[in-house]
Amino acid sequence: MSQKGILIVISGFSGAGKGTLMKKLVAEYDNYALSISMTTRQPREGEVNGREYFFVTKEEFEERIAEDGMIEYAGYCGNYYGTPRAYVEQQLENGKDVILEIEIQGAHKVKEKYPDALLMFVMPPSAQELYRRLKGRGTETEEVILKRMTRAVEESEGIDTYDYIVVNDTLEDCIGQINAIVDAAHNTPDNNEEFIDTIKKELKELLKGDLK
Ligand code: 5GP
């Protein structure tokens, strides 16, 4: 039975550990494909163009928008972030579960365009732990950390628009939760229309013929 992949949107406050989670998911399970976003923000130390993000100029980004090359895009803390369309559609067609690690405005745009998308919000175990993780990263100034914490307050208002929350306390448990949710989504009638239609047809044909 062939099935199209599921489009999975993962959001969460900056510092919730989404990046690490996603890398581990993709490394350990081959049903997932991770979409690489485009951004106008500067690379952090250790980030590689084409791996964490495609780092582009504002002009390049706007060109991509103009040619309808983005599934969605949003402004976040003064920069553009967006999801290039081609890779995502190709991987879904290949049956991969495609993960978009994006913020909340983008998540809502995706849900509008792809109502079957699965929206998950990664929560830190506590607000204090979120602050600790952001500081521990050591790559951001105090000003940027404050901006991101303020943004977290805004984003927390939208958590109830997601389908599921997952708590990133230990990495392994969180990955287990995400896998369980994706497994369940594969078993909804909406994601199995072809299989259900085949069984319906077979049942009717069987009844028309001789039942042995
Ligand atoms: P960061 O600068 O920490 O890598 O990412 C900042 C925020 O942008 C995160 O919440 C991240 O999920 C979000 N983000 C990353 N890529 C995209 C994208 O393609 N579209 C949208 N809407 N948000 C994104």
mmCIF file of C-alpha atoms and ligand atoms in Angstrom, residues 18 37 41 44 53 72 74 76 81-83 101-103 106 148, ligand 1:
data_model
loop_
_atom_site.group_PDB
_atom_site.id
_atom_site.type_symbol
_atom_site.label_atom_id
_atom_site.label_comp_id
_atom_site.label_asym_id
_atom_site.label_seq_id
_atom_site.Cartn_x
_atom_site.Cartn_y
_atom_site.Cartn_z
ATOM 1 C CA LYS A 18 14.036 21.763 18.188
ATOM 2 C CA SER A 37 14.641 26.792 5.217
ATOM 3 C CA ARG A 41 19.757 36.130 9.164
ATOM 4 C CA ARG A 44 25.799 31.384 13.666
ATOM 5 C CA TYR A 53 19.700 26.997 6.336
ATOM 6 C CA GLU A 72 5.263 30.029 3.427
ATOM 7 C CA ALA A 74 7.496 34.993 7.878
ATOM 8 C CA TYR A 76 11.017 36.767 12.872
ATOM 9 C CA TYR A 81 12.536 32.873 7.160
ATOM 10 C CA GLY A 82 10.778 30.690 4.573
ATOM 11 C CA THR A 83 10.207 27.156 3.296
ATOM 12 C CA GLU A 101 10.811 23.389 11.735
ATOM 13 C CA ILE A 102 9.169 26.809 11.584
ATOM 14 C CA GLU A 103 7.620 29.490 13.763
ATOM 15 C CA GLY A 106 4.401 30.060 9.118
ATOM 16 C CA ARG A 148 13.610 35.652 21.963
HETATM 17 P P1 5GP B 1 16.696 30.601 14.421
HETATM 18 O O1 5GP B 1 17.155 31.972 14.030
HETATM 19 O O2 5GP B 1 16.784 30.383 15.922
HETATM 20 O O3 5GP B 1 17.370 29.514 13.635
HETATM 21 O O4 5GP B 1 15.148 30.498 14.059
HETATM 22 C C1 5GP B 1 14.252 31.445 14.519
HETATM 23 C C2 5GP B 1 12.832 30.973 14.306
HETATM 24 O O5 5GP B 1 12.543 30.886 12.911
HETATM 25 C C3 5GP B 1 12.530 29.593 14.887
HETATM 26 O O6 5GP B 1 11.330 29.663 15.631
HETATM 27 C C4 5GP B 1 12.400 28.723 13.693
HETATM 28 O O7 5GP B 1 11.493 27.665 13.925
HETATM 29 C C5 5GP B 1 11.827 29.696 12.683
HETATM 30 N N1 5GP B 1 12.020 29.272 11.294
HETATM 31 C C6 5GP B 1 13.061 28.607 10.757
HETATM 32 N N2 5GP B 1 12.853 28.377 9.461
HETATM 33 C C7 5GP B 1 11.638 28.888 9.158
HETATM 34 C C8 5GP B 1 10.840 28.946 7.952
HETATM 35 O O8 5GP B 1 11.182 28.447 6.898
HETATM 36 N N3 5GP B 1 9.637 29.563 8.039
HETATM 37 C C9 5GP B 1 9.166 30.119 9.188
HETATM 38 N N4 5GP B 1 7.969 30.682 9.162
HETATM 39 N N5 5GP B 1 9.897 30.083 10.329
HETATM 40 C C10 5GP B 1 11.106 29.471 10.321
#
